Amino acid sequence: MEKTVSTNQAGLILCIFTIAIKLSALPALMFSYSGNDCYIACFISLVVDFIGTIILLHYIHKHKEKTFFELIRDSLGKTVAIIIQSILLIYFFVKCVLILQELHDYFIATLFEELNPIFFIIVLGLLILYCITKDFRTIGRVIQLVFWPTLVGITFTLIFPIHDLQIEKLFPIFEQGFYPIYKTIARTTFAFGDYIILLPLMGKIKFEEKSKKKLAFIMCGTLSFVFNFYIVFVGSFGKFSTSQTLALGELPLHNTTPATIGKLEWLTIVIWTAILLLNAIILAIATKDSFDTIFHTSDKNIGTIVITLGIVTTLSLTYLQLEKVIRFLVSPTFATIIGSMHIAIILILIISSIICSKKTNCRSSVTKNRRVKKC
Amino acid sequence: MQKKLQENITKIQETFGNSKELIIKEISSMKTKCAVLYILGLTDTTALSKLVVKPLLESHIKPTPENTPTDILTICEAESETDEQKIISALLKGKGILFIDNHPEALILGIDKFKERSPEEPPTSTVLKGPRAGFVESLKTNLSILRKIVATTKLRTISTDVGTHTQTTVTIVYIDGLADKKIVDSVKSRIESIQIDGVLDSHYITQYLEERKNSMFKQIGNSEKPDIVASKLLEGRVAIIVDGSPMVLTVPFIYLEDIQSSDDYYSNNSRATFVRWVRLISMMISILSPALYIAVILHHYKAIPLKFLITIINTTKGLPLTPFAEILFVLLLFEILYEASLRMPKYLGLALSIVGALILGDTAVKAGLISPPAVMIVAISGLSIYCIPDQAPQLYLLRLLFTFAGGALGFFGIIALTIFFLMYLSDFDSYGGAYFAPIAPLVKSDLKDAIVRSNIVNMKNRPKSFNKNMKNKKRQGEINGKNSIH
């Protein structure tokens, strides 16, 4: 059976991938740069993400039979394709480790008084080792299964604080001008550009009549949700937002409504944990996919073992150092590199598509000429 | 076979080791020697005398294998055969064999008769409303029951004998035009490739049909109820009936089949939907309740509301066992009671309930060995398992695994194990049907009969979850002309 990802599954993968990293450490971080204007910075970044998604979707649809690697290889050559795929591998790998570190800190802040690092890393390692033997279709199906309870859980997280929401905390806007907003956007590039996850899905999505519109709609819905979350977050915590380092965990914990109903916040916490874990698995699968594409190993287990060992080792070496990792990610140099990469990927895709189309046209015209001669 | 009658008789006798159960009745018809062979107890001797022996003795025509079935015998089922193995196999299945001197062919006579129970309501799937008939151990009867329900000429059967020593007949049943031919061929080739001494029940076949041989999860559907099997055939599934087993297998199997019950279709659709949700929730309760209890007690006591926490602390104070050991002990106790109640003679069942409920439960709590919350949690979980009896074996195992995960790693362990199993099962396709279809992958048209049960009037299309290439998509008619299946 052909293992393809349906539009629905691709949309949900994109959705989960987009929200996961944005609702944990990021809100507090953005607030530290631009104060209550952080939701405006977030809005601008989300709009850029949406535009990027639309462009990517257009080209992915145009070359739906080809994977990203095949498209680059056919247009820019094998060496360039390998270099770009290697950059993607590192990108997915770093994001995966970052998510797992956030997951750990989220556990410490919400679920556990003390978390045995050996247990945590071993269990995660085993789970990732198993999960990356699967493909995007499988993870897509799992997300389809957990999506509705997840949506209900997170919607509750957004609805409950509305009672305590103070709109005045969102104002005044542009108090310090546009620079802090610009700085926020420039420094937090690591948390945006989620359309990149569409690249490993390229050539695997089963496009139907309205697939492009459907995917764009899902992305639009997801980004609107993220924006609303930032409004609720800033509106709830105000100037204390900087200290709420795990936004989605803190929001229900500091809210009176779920506790009145009866510890309902724990449900959200558990759901959010599952989302972070699923997101890490998506990234691990994408990393393994890139590894297999680059090294073309006949034995698929090599990629599985190498990636798992890589994740486990990096996680062990950077254990309890999420702050340091984030500080590195928001450093001007690294943030610029990541931001440039987001744009470069789109440009590369456009250029490759143009070259590829020209080559195809050339080939077809050559064939036509030959036919004419024969006639 | 040989031409000479005596040689054939001797050969058969030798094959059976001169068994006394092999009865040989030699007769002469129009001066031609004949012999009727059968096995004592497997054959209807009255019918044999009336329909075979008497017509032969009274015949005015010289018998030959060609004219006997049509001109002499009054029996309907008589088939000419020369292959020795087939003749022996027929004898073993209760058929009568007629040899005629100077002819190498034998006539296989359909006069087998076994004592069989009546099609009563099966104990594994009792219903409040709807048909109560169940399958029996006879393949013939089961097929006739199915034919009576699915009265279409498109109902097809393919039979094969499986088992070197038992030669059990296994019959594949499907509706031509509805079932996917690829699935039928796949089932057929798998059954034909079975190399086994004997098939004593359909579960022997199940293990050969499963895609993942060592999986603890159910991969093949089964039912003892003809109405359920008939409905599955009408949806385009393939049924496998094994002679000697009342349990009929069906493929492809998807998880939601077990959440559904035949009652659902004989009651109001709102009620059916509600009951399906209850089953789904009880399935989750059965797996997760001991695990969640142990996780919150050991790792996340903050998640328990204060009043409830105080109650738990008061009841668990001074217990000799740790909460983890305590819940494992209660689970083990429950398993022992369950096993004992299954194997124990019926008249001891009541006594066992008293022993289980009063002595082991109440006294153990009073003695301070286990706490009431632990007993309550395991009892609720145990009851919930039986909301979906077909899933019971795997739910027991899952409950144990999740309890270990919850005990060792709290919510994190439970979440990790859930994701592991979801990944494992989502990757799994049984004969082209995804395990969690129609939810994952999403098949919108099939959602009308999934967790929600729509009105039958609205369920116009046959399921697409496992049969994407089905030509007759509409449920009404189209198989055998208009309204052939009502």
Tab-separated table of C-alpha atoms in Angstrom, chain A residues 1 3 8-9 103 107 110-113 119-120 123-124 127 130-131 134-135 137-139 141-142 144-146 214 262-263 266 270 273-274 277-278 281 285, chain B residues 212 299-306 408-413 415-417 419-420 422-429 432 434-436 439-442 444 468:
chain	number	residue	atom	x	y	z
A	1	MET	CA	0.000	0.000	0.000
A	3	LYS	CA	2.076	5.309	2.280
A	8	ASN	CA	-6.270	16.311	6.719
A	9	GLN	CA	-3.263	14.623	8.315
A	103	LEU	CA	8.834	19.233	27.919
A	107	PHE	CA	7.077	18.525	33.828
A	110	THR	CA	3.597	21.292	36.657
A	111	LEU	CA	3.596	17.549	37.198
A	112	PHE	CA	6.639	16.496	39.179
A	113	GLU	CA	8.334	17.745	42.312
A	119	PHE	CA	14.327	7.639	33.841
A	120	PHE	CA	13.160	10.625	31.829
A	123	VAL	CA	11.961	6.518	28.439
A	124	LEU	CA	12.099	9.359	25.938
A	127	LEU	CA	9.854	6.108	22.722
A	130	TYR	CA	10.315	3.243	18.301
A	131	CYS	CA	8.428	6.185	16.856
A	134	LYS	CA	7.280	4.976	11.603
A	135	ASP	CA	6.434	7.568	8.983
A	137	ARG	CA	1.299	8.864	7.810
A	138	THR	CA	1.364	7.081	11.183
A	139	ILE	CA	2.014	10.216	13.214
A	141	ARG	CA	-3.156	9.246	12.152
A	142	VAL	CA	-2.189	9.550	15.820
A	144	GLN	CA	-6.117	12.713	14.022
A	145	LEU	CA	-7.044	10.552	17.002
A	146	VAL	CA	-5.940	12.976	19.694
A	214	LYS	CA	-7.945	23.345	3.193
A	262	GLY	CA	-12.276	20.612	40.359
A	263	LYS	CA	-8.648	20.478	39.283
A	266	TRP	CA	-4.563	19.042	35.111
A	270	VAL	CA	-1.638	16.385	30.483
A	273	THR	CA	2.417	17.301	27.553
A	274	ALA	CA	1.127	14.897	24.905
A	277	LEU	CA	5.781	14.845	22.927
A	278	LEU	CA	4.012	14.401	19.583
A	281	ILE	CA	8.249	12.873	17.496
A	285	ILE	CA	10.822	11.638	12.146
B	212	ARG	CA	1.082	-9.247	13.124
B	299	HIS	CA	3.687	11.401	41.927
B	300	HIS	CA	1.009	14.059	41.515
B	301	TYR	CA	-0.957	14.341	44.727
B	302	LYS	CA	-1.436	18.044	43.853
B	303	ALA	CA	-3.841	16.935	41.142
B	304	ILE	CA	-6.288	15.514	43.695
B	305	PRO	CA	-8.857	17.901	45.177
B	306	LEU	CA	-8.006	18.537	48.828
B	408	ALA	CA	7.037	4.169	37.735
B	409	LEU	CA	6.743	7.485	35.909
B	410	GLY	CA	3.400	9.009	36.788
B	411	PHE	CA	1.491	10.920	34.105
B	412	PHE	CA	4.612	11.013	31.956
B	413	GLY	CA	4.724	7.210	31.843
B	415	ILE	CA	1.337	9.579	28.212
B	416	ALA	CA	4.460	7.926	26.782
B	417	LEU	CA	2.818	4.495	26.796
B	419	ILE	CA	1.626	7.461	22.415
B	420	PHE	CA	3.574	4.229	21.959
B	422	LEU	CA	-1.285	4.769	19.367
B	423	MET	CA	1.756	4.779	17.070
B	424	TYR	CA	1.811	0.985	17.041
B	425	LEU	CA	-1.853	0.619	16.190
B	426	SER	CA	-2.091	3.553	13.795
B	427	ASP	CA	0.599	1.994	11.645
B	428	PHE	CA	-1.437	-1.144	11.373
B	429	ASP	CA	-3.611	-2.076	8.393
B	432	GLY	CA	-6.457	-2.876	3.755
B	434	ALA	CA	-6.736	0.963	8.979
B	435	TYR	CA	-7.136	-0.057	12.623
B	436	PHE	CA	-8.601	3.257	13.766
B	439	ILE	CA	-11.387	8.335	12.590
B	440	ALA	CA	-7.721	7.948	11.655
B	441	PRO	CA	-7.560	8.103	8.671
B	442	LEU	CA	-10.683	10.178	8.504
B	444	LYS	CA	-16.213	11.195	6.617
B	468	LYS	CA	-12.053	1.865	-1.173
